[in-house]
Coordinates of N, CA and C in Angstrom, one line a residue:
M1 N 132.6 119.5 88.0 CA 131.5 120.3 88.6 C 130.9 121.1 87.5
F2 N 129.5 121.2 87.6 CA 128.8 122.1 86.7 C 129.3 123.5 86.7
L3 N 129.4 124.1 85.5 CA 129.8 125.5 85.4 C 129.0 126.4 86.3
T4 N 127.7 126.1 86.4 CA 126.8 126.9 87.2 C 127.2 126.9 88.7
N5 N 127.7 125.8 89.2 CA 128.2 125.8 90.6 C 129.4 126.6 90.7
H6 N 130.3 126.6 89.8 CA 131.5 127.5 89.8 C 131.0 128.9 89.8
T7 N 130.0 129.2 89.0 CA 129.5 130.6 88.8 C 128.9 131.1 90.1
L8 N 128.1 130.2 90.8 CA 127.5 130.6 92.0 C 128.6 130.9 93.1
T9 N 129.6 130.1 93.1 CA 130.7 130.3 94.0 C 131.4 131.6 93.7
G10 N 131.6 131.9 92.4 CA 132.3 133.2 92.0 C 131.4 134.4 92.4
V11 N 130.1 134.3 92.3 CA 129.2 135.3 92.7 C 129.4 135.6 94.2
L12 N 129.3 134.5 95.0 CA 129.5 134.7 96.4 C 130.8 135.3 96.8
L13 N 131.9 134.8 96.1 CA 133.2 135.4 96.4 C 133.2 136.9 96.0
G14 N 132.6 137.2 94.9 CA 132.6 138.6 94.4 C 131.8 139.5 95.4
L15 N 130.8 139.0 96.0 CA 130.1 139.7 97.0 C 130.8 139.8 98.4
S16 N 131.7 138.9 98.6 CA 132.3 138.8 99.9 C 133.7 139.4 100.0
I17 N 134.5 139.4 99.0 CA 135.9 139.9 99.0 C 136.0 141.2 98.3
D18 N 136.5 142.2 99.1 CA 136.6 143.6 98.5 C 137.8 143.8 97.7
D19 N 138.9 143.2 98.1 CA 140.2 143.4 97.4 C 140.3 142.5 96.1
V20 N 140.3 143.2 94.9 CA 140.3 142.4 93.7 C 141.6 141.6 93.5
A21 N 142.7 142.1 94.1 CA 143.9 141.4 94.0 C 143.9 140.0 94.8
V22 N 143.0 140.0 95.8 CA 142.7 138.7 96.5 C 141.6 137.9 95.8
L23 N 140.6 138.6 95.4 CA 139.4 138.0 94.8 C 139.8 137.1 93.6
A24 N 140.6 137.7 92.7 CA 140.9 137.0 91.4 C 141.6 135.6 91.7
P25 N 142.7 135.5 92.4 CA 143.3 134.2 92.6 C 142.5 133.3 93.5
V26 N 141.7 133.8 94.4 CA 140.9 133.0 95.3 C 139.8 132.3 94.5
S27 N 139.2 133.1 93.5 CA 138.1 132.5 92.7 C 138.7 131.4 91.8
V28 N 139.9 131.6 91.2 CA 140.5 130.5 90.4 C 140.7 129.3 91.3
A29 N 141.3 129.5 92.5 CA 141.5 128.4 93.4 C 140.2 127.7 93.8
S30 N 139.1 128.4 93.9 CA 137.9 127.8 94.2 C 137.5 126.8 93.1
H31 N 137.8 127.1 91.9 CA 137.4 126.2 90.8 C 138.2 124.9 91.0
L32 N 139.5 125.0 91.2 CA 140.3 123.8 91.3 C 139.9 123.0 92.5
A33 N 139.6 123.7 93.6 CA 139.1 122.9 94.8 C 137.8 122.2 94.5
L34 N 136.9 122.8 93.9 CA 135.6 122.2 93.6 C 135.7 121.0 92.6
D35 N 136.7 121.2 91.6 CA 136.9 120.1 90.7 C 137.5 118.9 91.4
A36 N 138.1 119.0 92.5 CA 138.7 117.9 93.2 C 137.6 117.2 94.0
V37 N 136.5 117.8 94.2 CA 135.4 117.1 94.9 C 134.7 116.1 93.9
P38 N 134.3 115.0 94.4 CA 133.5 114.1 93.5 C 132.3 114.8 92.9
H39 N 132.1 114.7 91.6 CA 131.0 115.4 91.0 C 130.5 114.6 89.8
F40 N 129.4 115.2 89.2 CA 128.8 114.5 88.1 C 129.6 114.3 86.9
G41 N 129.5 113.2 86.3 CA 130.1 112.9 85.0 C 129.5 111.5 84.5
H42 N 129.7 111.2 83.3 CA 129.2 110.0 82.7 C 130.1 109.5 81.6
A43 N 130.2 108.2 81.5 CA 131.1 107.6 80.5 C 130.7 108.1 79.1
S44 N 129.5 108.3 78.8 CA 129.1 108.8 77.4 C 129.7 110.2 77.1
M45 N 130.1 110.9 78.2 CA 130.7 112.2 77.9 C 132.2 112.1 77.9
K46 N 132.8 111.0 78.3 CA 134.2 110.8 78.4 C 134.9 110.7 77.0
S47 N 134.1 110.5 76.0 CA 134.7 110.3 74.7 C 135.2 111.7 74.1
G48 N 135.1 112.7 74.8 CA 135.7 114.0 74.4 C 134.7 115.2 74.5
L49 N 135.3 116.3 74.4 CA 134.5 117.6 74.5 C 133.6 117.7 73.4
L50 N 133.8 117.0 72.3 CA 133.0 117.2 71.1 C 131.9 116.2 71.1
A51 N 131.8 115.3 72.1 CA 130.7 114.3 72.2 C 129.4 115.1 72.4
K52 N 128.3 114.6 71.6 CA 127.0 115.3 71.7 C 126.5 115.5 73.1
P53 N 126.5 114.4 73.9 CA 125.9 114.6 75.3 C 126.6 115.8 76.0
F54 N 127.9 115.9 75.9 CA 128.7 116.9 76.5 C 128.3 118.3 76.0
L55 N 128.2 118.4 74.7 CA 127.8 119.7 74.1 C 126.4 120.1 74.5
V56 N 125.5 119.2 74.6 CA 124.1 119.6 75.0 C 124.0 120.0 76.4
L57 N 124.6 119.2 77.3 CA 124.6 119.5 78.7 C 125.4 120.8 79.0
G58 N 126.5 120.9 78.3 CA 127.4 122.0 78.5 C 126.7 123.3 78.0
S59 N 126.0 123.2 77.0 CA 125.3 124.4 76.5 C 124.2 124.9 77.5
F60 N 123.4 124.0 78.0 CA 122.5 124.4 79.0 C 123.1 124.9 80.3
D61 N 124.2 124.3 80.7 CA 124.9 124.7 81.9 C 125.5 126.1 81.7
F62 N 126.1 126.4 80.5 CA 126.7 127.7 80.2 C 125.6 128.8 80.2
A63 N 124.4 128.4 79.6 CA 123.3 129.4 79.6 C 122.9 129.7 81.0
A64 N 122.8 128.7 81.9 CA 122.4 128.9 83.3 C 123.4 129.8 84.0
S65 N 124.7 129.6 83.7 CA 125.7 130.4 84.3 C 125.6 131.8 83.9
C66 N 125.3 132.1 82.6 CA 125.2 133.4 82.2 C 124.0 134.1 82.8
I67 N 122.9 133.4 83.0 CA 121.7 133.9 83.7 C 122.0 134.2 85.1
V68 N 122.7 133.3 85.8 CA 123.0 133.5 87.2 C 123.9 134.8 87.4
T69 N 124.9 134.9 86.5 CA 125.8 136.1 86.5 C 125.0 137.4 86.3
A70 N 124.2 137.4 85.3 CA 123.4 138.6 84.9 C 122.4 139.0 86.1
A71 N 121.8 138.0 86.6 CA 120.8 138.2 87.7 C 121.5 138.8 89.0
A72 N 122.7 138.3 89.3 CA 123.5 138.8 90.4 C 123.9 140.2 90.2
C73 N 124.3 140.5 89.0 CA 124.8 141.9 88.6 C 123.6 142.9 88.7
V74 N 122.4 142.4 88.3 CA 121.2 143.3 88.4 C 120.8 143.4 89.8
A75 N 120.9 142.4 90.6 CA 120.5 142.4 92.0 C 121.4 143.3 92.9
V76 N 122.7 143.3 92.6 CA 123.6 144.1 93.4 C 124.5 144.9 92.4
P77 N 124.0 145.9 91.8 CA 124.7 146.6 90.7 C 126.0 147.3 91.3
A78 N 126.0 147.6 92.5 CA 127.2 148.3 93.1 C 128.4 147.3 93.1
R79 N 128.1 146.0 93.1 CA 129.2 145.0 93.1 C 129.4 144.3 91.8
T80 N 128.9 144.9 90.7 CA 129.0 144.2 89.4 C 130.5 143.9 89.0
G81 N 131.4 144.8 89.2 CA 132.8 144.5 88.9 C 133.4 143.4 89.7
H82 N 133.1 143.3 91.0 CA 133.6 142.2 91.8 C 132.9 140.9 91.4
I83 N 131.6 141.0 91.1 CA 130.9 139.8 90.7 C 131.5 139.2 89.5
L84 N 131.8 140.1 88.5 CA 132.3 139.6 87.2 C 133.7 139.0 87.4
I85 N 134.6 139.7 88.2 CA 135.9 139.1 88.5 C 135.8 137.8 89.2
G86 N 134.9 137.7 90.2 CA 134.7 136.4 90.9 C 134.2 135.3 89.9
V87 N 133.3 135.6 89.1 CA 132.7 134.6 88.2 C 133.7 134.2 87.1
I88 N 134.4 135.2 86.5 CA 135.4 134.9 85.5 C 136.5 134.0 86.1
G89 N 137.0 134.4 87.3 CA 138.0 133.6 87.9 C 137.6 132.2 88.2
A90 N 136.3 132.1 88.8 CA 135.8 130.8 89.2 C 135.5 129.9 88.0
D91 N 135.2 130.5 86.8 CA 134.9 129.7 85.6 C 136.1 129.5 84.7
L92 N 137.1 130.3 84.8 CA 138.2 130.4 83.9 C 138.8 129.0 83.5
P93 N 139.1 128.1 84.5 CA 139.7 126.8 84.0 C 138.8 126.1 83.1
D94 N 137.4 126.1 83.2 CA 136.6 125.5 82.3 C 136.5 126.2 81.0
L95 N 136.6 127.5 81.0 CA 136.5 128.3 79.8 C 137.7 128.1 78.9
T96 N 138.8 127.5 79.4 CA 139.9 127.2 78.6 C 139.7 126.1 77.6
Y97 N 138.5 125.4 77.8 CA 138.2 124.3 76.9 C 137.5 124.8 75.6
I98 N 137.0 126.1 75.7 CA 136.3 126.6 74.5 C 137.1 126.5 73.2
P99 N 138.4 126.9 73.2 CA 139.1 126.7 71.9 C 139.1 125.3 71.4
V100 N 139.2 124.3 72.3 CA 139.1 122.9 71.9 C 137.8 122.6 71.2
I101 N 136.7 123.1 71.8 CA 135.4 122.8 71.2 C 135.3 123.5 69.9
I102 N 135.8 124.7 69.7 CA 135.7 125.4 68.5 C 136.7 124.9 67.4
F103 N 137.9 124.7 67.8 CA 139.0 124.4 66.8 C 139.5 122.9 66.8
G104 N 139.1 122.2 67.9 CA 139.5 120.8 68.0 C 140.9 120.6 68.7
Y105 N 141.1 119.4 69.1 CA 142.4 119.2 69.9 C 143.6 119.4 69.0
K106 N 143.6 118.9 67.8 CA 144.8 118.9 67.0 C 145.4 120.4 66.9
L107 N 144.6 121.3 66.6 CA 145.1 122.7 66.5 C 145.5 123.3 67.8
V108 N 144.6 123.1 68.8 CA 144.8 123.7 70.1 C 146.1 123.2 70.8
Y109 N 146.3 121.9 70.6 CA 147.5 121.2 71.3 C 148.8 121.8 70.7
K110 N 148.8 122.5 69.6 CA 150.0 123.0 69.1 C 150.4 124.3 69.9
L111 N 149.5 124.9 70.6 CA 149.8 126.0 71.4 C 150.7 125.6 72.6
P112 N 151.8 126.4 72.9 CA 152.7 126.0 73.9 C 152.0 125.9 75.3
G113 N 152.2 124.8 76.0 CA 151.7 124.6 77.3 C 150.2 124.3 77.5
Y114 N 149.5 124.3 76.3 CA 148.0 124.1 76.4 C 147.7 122.6 76.8
R115 N 148.4 121.7 76.2 CA 148.2 120.3 76.5 C 148.5 120.0 78.0
S116 N 149.6 120.6 78.5 CA 149.9 120.4 79.9 C 148.9 120.9 80.8
M117 N 148.3 122.1 80.5 CA 147.3 122.7 81.3 C 146.0 121.9 81.3
L118 N 145.6 121.4 80.1 CA 144.4 120.6 80.1 C 144.6 119.3 80.8
S119 N 145.8 118.7 80.7 CA 146.1 117.5 81.4 C 146.0 117.7 82.9
F120 N 146.5 118.8 83.4 CA 146.4 119.1 84.8 C 145.0 119.2 85.3
L121 N 144.2 120.0 84.5 CA 142.8 120.1 84.8 C 142.0 118.8 84.8
A122 N 142.4 117.9 83.9 CA 141.7 116.6 83.9 C 142.1 115.7 85.0
R123 N 143.4 115.8 85.5 CA 143.9 115.0 86.6 C 143.2 115.3 87.9
I124 N 142.9 116.6 88.2 CA 142.3 116.9 89.5 C 140.9 116.4 89.6
Q125 N 140.3 116.1 88.5 CA 138.9 115.6 88.5 C 138.9 114.1 88.6
W126 N 139.3 113.6 89.7 CA 139.5 112.2 89.9 C 138.2 111.3 90.0
Y127 N 137.1 111.9 90.2 CA 135.9 111.1 90.4 C 134.7 111.9 89.7
E128 N 134.4 111.4 88.5 CA 133.2 112.0 87.8 C 132.3 110.8 87.4
H129 N 131.2 110.7 88.2 CA 130.3 109.6 88.0 C 128.9 110.1 88.3
P130 N 127.8 109.5 87.8 CA 126.5 109.9 88.0 C 126.1 110.2 89.5
P131 N 126.6 109.3 90.5 CA 126.3 109.6 91.9 C 126.9 111.0 92.3
G132 N 127.9 111.5 91.6 CA 128.4 112.8 92.0 C 127.4 113.9 91.8
L133 N 126.3 113.6 91.2 CA 125.2 114.6 91.1 C 124.7 115.0 92.5
I134 N 124.9 114.2 93.5 CA 124.5 114.5 94.8 C 125.3 115.7 95.3
S135 N 126.6 115.6 95.2 CA 127.5 116.7 95.6 C 127.2 118.0 94.8
E136 N 126.9 117.8 93.6 CA 126.5 119.0 92.7 C 125.3 119.7 93.3
F137 N 124.3 119.0 93.7 CA 123.0 119.6 94.2 C 123.3 120.2 95.6
I138 N 124.1 119.5 96.4 CA 124.4 120.0 97.8 C 125.1 121.3 97.7
W139 N 126.1 121.4 96.8 CA 126.9 122.6 96.7 C 126.0 123.7 96.1
A140 N 125.2 123.5 95.2 CA 124.3 124.5 94.6 C 123.3 125.0 95.7
A141 N 122.8 124.1 96.5 CA 121.9 124.5 97.6 C 122.6 125.3 98.6
L142 N 123.8 125.0 99.0 CA 124.6 125.7 99.9 C 124.9 127.1 99.4
M143 N 125.3 127.2 98.1 CA 125.6 128.5 97.6 C 124.4 129.4 97.5
L144 N 123.2 128.8 97.1 CA 122.0 129.6 97.0 C 121.6 130.1 98.4
A145 N 121.7 129.2 99.4 CA 121.4 129.6 100.8 C 122.3 130.7 101.3
L146 N 123.5 130.7 100.9 CA 124.5 131.8 101.3 C 124.3 133.1 100.5
L147 N 123.8 132.9 99.3 CA 123.6 134.1 98.4 C 122.3 134.8 98.7
Y148 N 121.3 134.0 99.0 CA 119.9 134.6 99.2 C 119.9 135.9 100.0
P149 N 120.5 135.9 101.2 CA 120.4 137.1 102.0 C 121.2 138.3 101.4
R150 N 122.2 138.0 100.6 CA 123.1 139.0 100.0 C 122.5 139.6 98.8
L151 N 121.6 138.9 98.1 CA 121.1 139.4 96.8 C 119.7 140.1 97.0
G152 N 119.2 140.1 98.2 CA 117.9 140.7 98.4 C 117.9 142.1 98.7

């Protein structure tokens, strides 16, 4: 699932859940649930996180996620803390790939439990194909429709 979709979900959760002790685990769980839904992927990106198509698409997606987060915090400043907790929780499983992108698999895999965690995250994404773009757009539209009245 695109990071932007996880971010939109985290923003909605941050605007909807008052108790941060509930918000944090629910936002992480939302990420895992969304990754289990068929979503976009392509064989050219399967060759690894360091593949050029992945890095280009991922960079744009990360930038869009940052813009969405900043816009939500500006739109509802009283909920900035909750929005940030929701977004960080909803994005956290994907953010764990950043050390791999920076340092490579060989170094990161030496960290205790890291390989197992990445293996789990990869296993739950059972269907990543171009037609999964449909579910990506449907989810984004749903999140935007639910967020629109809350951000105004």
